[in-house]
C-alpha atoms as a printed R data frame, in Angstrom:
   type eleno elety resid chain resno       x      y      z
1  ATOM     1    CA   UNK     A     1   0.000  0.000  0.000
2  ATOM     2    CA   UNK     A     2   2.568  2.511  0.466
3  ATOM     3    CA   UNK     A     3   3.957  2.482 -2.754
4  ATOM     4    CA   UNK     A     4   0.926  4.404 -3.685
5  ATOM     5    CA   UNK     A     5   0.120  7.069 -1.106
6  ATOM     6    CA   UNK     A     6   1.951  9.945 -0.999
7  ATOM     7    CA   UNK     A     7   4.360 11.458  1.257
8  ATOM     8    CA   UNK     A     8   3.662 15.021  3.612
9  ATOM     9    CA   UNK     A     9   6.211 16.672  5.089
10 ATOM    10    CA   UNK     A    10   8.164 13.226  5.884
11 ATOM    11    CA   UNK     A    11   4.734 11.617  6.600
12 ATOM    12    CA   UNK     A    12   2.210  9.476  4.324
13 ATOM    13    CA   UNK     A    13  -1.013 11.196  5.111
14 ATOM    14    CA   UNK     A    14  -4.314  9.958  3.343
15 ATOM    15    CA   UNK     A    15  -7.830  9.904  4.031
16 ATOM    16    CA   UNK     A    16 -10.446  6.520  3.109
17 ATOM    17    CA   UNK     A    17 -12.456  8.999  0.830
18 ATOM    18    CA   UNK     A    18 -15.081  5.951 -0.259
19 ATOM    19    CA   UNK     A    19 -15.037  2.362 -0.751
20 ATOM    20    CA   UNK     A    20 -15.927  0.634 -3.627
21 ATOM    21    CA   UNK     A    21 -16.923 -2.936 -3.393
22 ATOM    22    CA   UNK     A    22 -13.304 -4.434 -2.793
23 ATOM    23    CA   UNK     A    23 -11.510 -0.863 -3.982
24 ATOM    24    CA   UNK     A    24 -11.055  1.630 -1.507
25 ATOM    25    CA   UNK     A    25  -9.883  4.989 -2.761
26 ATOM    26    CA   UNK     A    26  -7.429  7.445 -0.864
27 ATOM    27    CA   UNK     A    27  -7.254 10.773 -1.175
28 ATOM    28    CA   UNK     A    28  -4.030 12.588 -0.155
29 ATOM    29    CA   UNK     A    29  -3.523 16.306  0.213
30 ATOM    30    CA   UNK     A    30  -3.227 17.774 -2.663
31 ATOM    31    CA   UNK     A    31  -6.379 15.819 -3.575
32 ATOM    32    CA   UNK     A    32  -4.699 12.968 -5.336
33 ATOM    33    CA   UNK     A    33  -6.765  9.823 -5.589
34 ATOM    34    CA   UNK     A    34  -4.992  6.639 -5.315
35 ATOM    35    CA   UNK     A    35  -7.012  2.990 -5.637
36 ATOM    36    CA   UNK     A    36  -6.284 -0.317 -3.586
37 ATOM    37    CA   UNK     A    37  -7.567 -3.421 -2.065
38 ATOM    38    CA   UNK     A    38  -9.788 -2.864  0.650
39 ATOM    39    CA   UNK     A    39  -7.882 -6.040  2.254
40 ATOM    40    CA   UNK     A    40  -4.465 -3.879  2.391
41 ATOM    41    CA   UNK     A    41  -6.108 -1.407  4.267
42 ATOM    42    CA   UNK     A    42  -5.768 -1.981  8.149
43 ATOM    43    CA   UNK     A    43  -8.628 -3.829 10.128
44 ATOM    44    CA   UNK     A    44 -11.100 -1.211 11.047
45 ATOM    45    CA   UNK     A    45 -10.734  1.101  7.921
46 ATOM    46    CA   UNK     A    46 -13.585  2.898  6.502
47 ATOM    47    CA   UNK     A    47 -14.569  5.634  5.045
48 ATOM    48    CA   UNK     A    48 -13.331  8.758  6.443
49 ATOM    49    CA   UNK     A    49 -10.020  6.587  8.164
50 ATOM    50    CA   UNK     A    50  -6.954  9.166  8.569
51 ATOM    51    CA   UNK     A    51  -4.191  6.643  7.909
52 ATOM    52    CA   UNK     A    52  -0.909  8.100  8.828
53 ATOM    53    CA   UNK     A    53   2.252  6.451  7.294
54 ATOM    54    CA   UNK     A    54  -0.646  3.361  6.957
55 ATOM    55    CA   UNK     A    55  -1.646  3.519 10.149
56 ATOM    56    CA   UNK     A    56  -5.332  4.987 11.412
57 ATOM    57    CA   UNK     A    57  -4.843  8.075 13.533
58 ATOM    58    CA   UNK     A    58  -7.485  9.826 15.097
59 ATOM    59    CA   UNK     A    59  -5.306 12.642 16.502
60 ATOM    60    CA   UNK     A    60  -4.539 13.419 12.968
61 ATOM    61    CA   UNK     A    61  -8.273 12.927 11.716
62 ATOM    62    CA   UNK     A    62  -9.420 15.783 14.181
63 ATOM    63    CA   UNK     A    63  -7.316 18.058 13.252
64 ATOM    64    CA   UNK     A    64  -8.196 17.649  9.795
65 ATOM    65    CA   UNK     A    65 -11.632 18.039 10.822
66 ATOM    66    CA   UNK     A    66 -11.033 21.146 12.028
67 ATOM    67    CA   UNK     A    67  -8.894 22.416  9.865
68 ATOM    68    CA   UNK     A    68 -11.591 21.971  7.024
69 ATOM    69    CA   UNK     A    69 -13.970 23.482  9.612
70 ATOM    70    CA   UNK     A    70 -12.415 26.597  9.944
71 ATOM    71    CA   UNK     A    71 -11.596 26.870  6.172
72 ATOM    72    CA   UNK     A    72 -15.382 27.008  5.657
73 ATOM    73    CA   UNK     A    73 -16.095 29.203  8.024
74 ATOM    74    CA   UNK     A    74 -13.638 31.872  6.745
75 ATOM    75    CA   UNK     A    75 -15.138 30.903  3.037
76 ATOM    76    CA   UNK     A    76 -18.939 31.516  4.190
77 ATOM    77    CA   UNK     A    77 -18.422 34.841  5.853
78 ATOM    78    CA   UNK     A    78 -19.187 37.499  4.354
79 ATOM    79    CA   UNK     A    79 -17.243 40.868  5.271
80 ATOM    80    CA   UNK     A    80 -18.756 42.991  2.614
81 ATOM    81    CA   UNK     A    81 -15.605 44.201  1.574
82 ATOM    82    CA   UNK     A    82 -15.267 42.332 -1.977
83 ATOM    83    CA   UNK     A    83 -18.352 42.791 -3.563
84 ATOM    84    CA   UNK     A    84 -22.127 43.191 -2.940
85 ATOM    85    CA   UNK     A    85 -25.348 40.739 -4.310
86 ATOM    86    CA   UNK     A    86 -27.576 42.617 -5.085
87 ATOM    87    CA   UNK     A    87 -29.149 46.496 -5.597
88 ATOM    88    CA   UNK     A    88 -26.776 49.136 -5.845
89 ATOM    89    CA   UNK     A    89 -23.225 50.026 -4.007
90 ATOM    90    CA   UNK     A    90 -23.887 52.504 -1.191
């Protein structure tokens, strides 16, 4: 398995994006998608598994978690600075 995940600052980081049937497909972080057996995935594994360096981690899958989190927040507020919606600028 870890001849195809890919490497992160010294560490193979990848996230169980779905399973298919007996595929599951990894994503890593620069949104690379990667296919293999379901069976070389460690016992537990599902969708939404953090594997570090092919092993789960849940310390790692939090702070993805919130690191996607607080990416949306700062994409869904609105500070009125950039442009407006509708009607006409004051």
């Amino acid at each position: 398995m870890a001849a195809a995940l890919a490497s992160c600052g010294g560490r193979t980081v990848v996230v169980v994006d779905r399973i298919e049937d007996e595929t599951a497909v990894l994503v890593d972080d620069r949104g690379e998608q990667r296919w293999v057996p379901v069976a070389s995935l460690p016992r537990g594994s599902s969708e939404g598994t953090v594997l570090v360096d092919g092993v789960p981690d849940q310390a790692e899958r939090r702070r993805l978690l919130e690191e996607q989190q607080l990416r949306r927040a700062r994409l869904l507020r609105d500070d009125g600075q950039d442009f407006s919606l509708g009607g006409s600028a004051p």
